[in-house]
Amino acid sequence: MTPASTRRDRNAEATRQVIMQAGRELFATQPYPEITGLQICVRAGVTRGALQHHFGSKLGLFMAIFDGLQSDGVSRVADALADHDDPWEQARVAIVVLLDVYTDVEYQAVVLKEAPAAVGWQRWRERYRDNFEDVIREVIGSFVAAGLIKQAPVMLTATMHGALTELSFEIAGSNDPP
């Protein structure tokens, strides 16, 4: 928040965060279709109008939470990549961090289990791919720059993305994700 923000702005942001937290708790523990807007409002201690004003709907809140979890995951991978120059080490660390992201309980519940059904497979796939596309391209780009890839990097990017996506679902469906 900027120093010039008003009390009204601070209150609005605080209300938004309370709703987000309530949504995260509910979406991480219950199936999306079983959660109502009223449940979210009761958990957050706000009116339905507040949910409507800040997110438009239960789905709008869900997508904000989805995007936040994705953004956190991407940031974790990008931060880890920044610490390494060697292409193989970048690939290794990216995979290790992604595995850690995939084992997070909230991430699994919201992003991997509920989101495909809540938003539809195609929309989920597009959002998921778009969120991680830049970090995957960065890793593949380091291989290209080092002369380790001679063929079309787009094919390796697609292969890596597909393999990691499938791995995320295997982890989420496992009885022992770690």
CSV table of C-alpha atoms in Angstrom, one decimal:
chain,number,residue,atom,x,y,z
A,1,MET,CA,0.0,0.0,0.0
A,2,THR,CA,1.2,3.5,-0.7
A,3,PRO,CA,1.6,6.0,2.0
A,4,ALA,CA,-1.1,8.1,0.4
A,5,SER,CA,-3.7,5.4,0.6
A,6,THR,CA,-6.9,6.4,2.4
A,7,ARG,CA,-8.5,4.7,5.4
A,8,ARG,CA,-11.2,3.5,3.0
A,9,ASP,CA,-8.5,1.9,0.7
A,10,ARG,CA,-6.9,0.2,3.7
A,11,ASN,CA,-10.2,-1.1,4.9
A,12,ALA,CA,-11.1,-2.4,1.5
A,13,GLU,CA,-7.8,-4.2,1.2
A,14,ALA,CA,-8.2,-5.7,4.6
A,15,THR,CA,-11.7,-6.9,3.7
A,16,ARG,CA,-10.4,-8.4,0.5
A,17,GLN,CA,-7.6,-10.2,2.4
A,18,VAL,CA,-10.1,-11.6,5.0
A,19,ILE,CA,-12.3,-12.9,2.2
A,20,MET,CA,-9.2,-14.4,0.4
A,21,GLN,CA,-8.1,-16.2,3.6
A,22,ALA,CA,-11.6,-17.6,4.2
A,23,GLY,CA,-11.8,-18.8,0.6
A,24,ARG,CA,-8.3,-20.4,0.8
A,25,GLU,CA,-9.3,-22.3,4.0
A,26,LEU,CA,-12.6,-23.5,2.5
A,27,PHE,CA,-11.3,-24.3,-1.0
A,28,ALA,CA,-8.4,-26.2,0.4
A,29,THR,CA,-10.6,-28.4,2.6
A,30,GLN,CA,-13.9,-28.9,0.7
A,31,PRO,CA,-14.9,-29.7,-2.9
A,32,TYR,CA,-15.6,-26.5,-4.8
A,33,PRO,CA,-19.2,-27.3,-5.7
A,34,GLU,CA,-20.1,-27.9,-2.0
A,35,ILE,CA,-19.0,-24.4,-0.9
A,36,THR,CA,-21.5,-21.6,-1.0
A,37,GLY,CA,-20.9,-17.8,-1.2
A,38,LEU,CA,-22.7,-17.6,2.2
A,39,GLN,CA,-20.2,-20.0,3.8
A,40,ILE,CA,-17.4,-17.9,2.6
A,41,CYS,CA,-19.0,-14.7,3.9
A,42,VAL,CA,-19.8,-16.3,7.3
A,43,ARG,CA,-16.2,-17.6,7.6
A,44,ALA,CA,-14.8,-14.2,6.6
A,45,GLY,CA,-17.3,-12.2,8.7
A,46,VAL,CA,-18.5,-10.1,5.8
A,47,THR,CA,-21.6,-9.5,3.8
A,48,ARG,CA,-22.5,-11.1,0.5
A,49,GLY,CA,-22.1,-7.6,-0.9
A,50,ALA,CA,-18.5,-7.5,0.1
A,51,LEU,CA,-17.8,-10.8,-1.7
A,52,GLN,CA,-19.6,-9.5,-4.7
A,53,HIS,CA,-17.9,-6.2,-4.7
A,54,HIS,CA,-14.3,-7.5,-4.4
A,55,PHE,CA,-14.6,-10.7,-6.5
A,56,GLY,CA,-17.9,-10.7,-8.3
A,57,SER,CA,-18.7,-14.3,-7.4
A,58,LYS,CA,-17.5,-17.4,-5.7
A,59,LEU,CA,-15.8,-18.3,-9.0
A,60,GLY,CA,-14.1,-14.9,-9.1
A,61,LEU,CA,-12.7,-15.5,-5.6
A,62,PHE,CA,-11.6,-19.0,-6.5
A,63,MET,CA,-9.7,-17.7,-9.6
A,64,ALA,CA,-8.0,-15.0,-7.4
A,65,ILE,CA,-6.9,-17.7,-5.0
A,66,PHE,CA,-5.8,-19.9,-7.9
A,67,ASP,CA,-3.8,-17.1,-9.5
A,68,GLY,CA,-2.2,-16.2,-6.2
A,69,LEU,CA,-1.1,-19.8,-5.6
A,70,GLN,CA,0.2,-20.0,-9.1
A,71,SER,CA,2.0,-16.7,-8.8
A,72,ASP,CA,3.6,-17.8,-5.5
A,73,GLY,CA,4.8,-21.1,-7.2
A,74,VAL,CA,6.2,-19.2,-10.2
A,75,SER,CA,8.0,-16.8,-7.9
A,76,ARG,CA,9.6,-19.6,-5.9
A,77,VAL,CA,10.9,-21.2,-9.1
A,78,ALA,CA,12.1,-17.9,-10.6
A,79,ASP,CA,13.9,-17.0,-7.3
A,80,ALA,CA,15.6,-20.4,-7.3
A,81,LEU,CA,16.7,-20.0,-11.0
A,82,ALA,CA,18.3,-16.7,-10.3
A,83,ASP,CA,20.8,-18.4,-8.0
A,84,HIS,CA,22.2,-20.6,-10.7
A,85,ASP,CA,23.9,-20.1,-14.0
A,86,ASP,CA,24.6,-23.7,-15.2
A,87,PRO,CA,21.7,-24.9,-17.4
A,88,TRP,CA,21.7,-28.4,-15.8
A,89,GLU,CA,21.6,-26.9,-12.3
A,90,GLN,CA,18.8,-24.6,-13.3
A,91,ALA,CA,16.8,-27.5,-14.6
A,92,ARG,CA,17.5,-29.5,-11.4
A,93,VAL,CA,16.6,-26.7,-9.1
A,94,ALA,CA,13.4,-25.8,-11.0
A,95,ILE,CA,12.2,-29.4,-10.8
A,96,VAL,CA,13.0,-29.6,-7.1
A,97,VAL,CA,11.2,-26.4,-6.3
A,98,LEU,CA,8.2,-27.4,-8.5
A,99,LEU,CA,8.0,-30.7,-6.6
A,100,ASP,CA,7.9,-28.7,-3.4
A,101,VAL,CA,5.1,-26.5,-4.8
A,102,TYR,CA,3.2,-29.6,-5.9
A,103,THR,CA,3.3,-31.1,-2.4
A,104,ASP,CA,1.8,-28.0,-0.8
A,105,VAL,CA,-1.7,-28.9,0.6
A,106,GLU,CA,-3.4,-25.7,-0.5
A,107,TYR,CA,-1.8,-25.7,-3.9
A,108,GLN,CA,-2.9,-29.4,-4.5
A,109,ALA,CA,-6.4,-28.8,-3.4
A,110,VAL,CA,-7.1,-25.6,-5.2
A,111,VAL,CA,-4.9,-25.7,-8.3
A,112,LEU,CA,-4.6,-29.4,-9.1
A,113,LYS,CA,-7.8,-31.0,-7.7
A,114,GLU,CA,-10.6,-28.5,-7.7
A,115,ALA,CA,-9.6,-26.0,-10.5
A,116,PRO,CA,-9.9,-28.3,-13.5
A,117,ALA,CA,-13.5,-29.1,-12.5
A,118,ALA,CA,-14.4,-25.6,-11.3
A,119,VAL,CA,-13.1,-23.7,-14.3
A,120,GLY,CA,-13.1,-26.3,-17.0
A,121,TRP,CA,-10.2,-28.3,-18.3
A,122,GLN,CA,-9.3,-26.0,-21.2
A,123,ARG,CA,-9.4,-22.8,-19.1
A,124,TRP,CA,-7.4,-24.5,-16.4
A,125,ARG,CA,-4.8,-25.8,-18.9
A,126,GLU,CA,-4.4,-22.3,-20.4
A,127,ARG,CA,-4.0,-20.5,-17.1
A,128,TYR,CA,-1.6,-23.2,-15.7
A,129,ARG,CA,0.5,-23.1,-18.8
A,130,ASP,CA,0.6,-19.3,-19.0
A,131,ASN,CA,1.7,-19.0,-15.4
A,132,PHE,CA,4.7,-21.4,-15.7
A,133,GLU,CA,5.6,-20.7,-19.4
A,134,ASP,CA,8.1,-18.0,-18.7
A,135,VAL,CA,10.2,-20.0,-16.2
A,136,ILE,CA,10.2,-23.1,-18.4
A,137,ARG,CA,11.3,-21.0,-21.3
A,138,GLU,CA,14.0,-19.5,-19.2
A,139,VAL,CA,15.4,-23.0,-18.4
A,140,ILE,CA,15.2,-24.1,-22.0
A,141,GLY,CA,16.7,-20.8,-23.1
A,142,SER,CA,19.7,-21.4,-20.9
A,143,PHE,CA,20.2,-24.8,-22.7
A,144,VAL,CA,19.9,-23.1,-26.1
A,145,ALA,CA,22.4,-20.3,-25.0
A,146,ALA,CA,24.9,-23.0,-23.9
A,147,GLY,CA,24.6,-24.8,-27.2
A,148,LEU,CA,23.1,-27.9,-25.6
A,149,ILE,CA,20.0,-27.9,-27.8
A,150,LYS,CA,20.2,-27.9,-31.5
A,151,GLN,CA,16.6,-28.7,-32.4
A,152,ALA,CA,13.5,-26.6,-31.9
A,153,PRO,CA,13.4,-25.4,-28.3
A,154,VAL,CA,9.6,-25.1,-28.5
A,155,MET,CA,9.3,-28.9,-28.7
A,156,LEU,CA,11.5,-29.4,-25.6
A,157,THR,CA,9.5,-26.6,-23.8
A,158,ALA,CA,6.2,-28.4,-24.6
A,159,THR,CA,7.6,-31.8,-23.5
A,160,MET,CA,9.0,-30.4,-20.3
A,161,HIS,CA,5.7,-28.6,-19.5
A,162,GLY,CA,3.7,-31.7,-20.3
A,163,ALA,CA,5.9,-34.0,-18.2
A,164,LEU,CA,5.8,-31.6,-15.2
A,165,THR,CA,2.0,-31.2,-15.5
A,166,GLU,CA,1.5,-34.9,-15.4
A,167,LEU,CA,3.9,-35.2,-12.5
A,168,SER,CA,1.9,-32.6,-10.6
A,169,PHE,CA,-1.3,-34.8,-11.0
A,170,GLU,CA,0.5,-37.9,-9.9
A,171,ILE,CA,1.7,-36.2,-6.8
A,172,ALA,CA,-1.7,-34.7,-6.0
A,173,GLY,CA,-3.3,-38.1,-6.4
A,174,SER,CA,-0.7,-39.9,-4.3
A,175,ASN,CA,-1.4,-41.1,-0.8
A,176,ASP,CA,2.0,-39.9,0.3
A,177,PRO,CA,2.8,-36.7,-1.8
A,178,PRO,CA,6.2,-35.9,-0.2
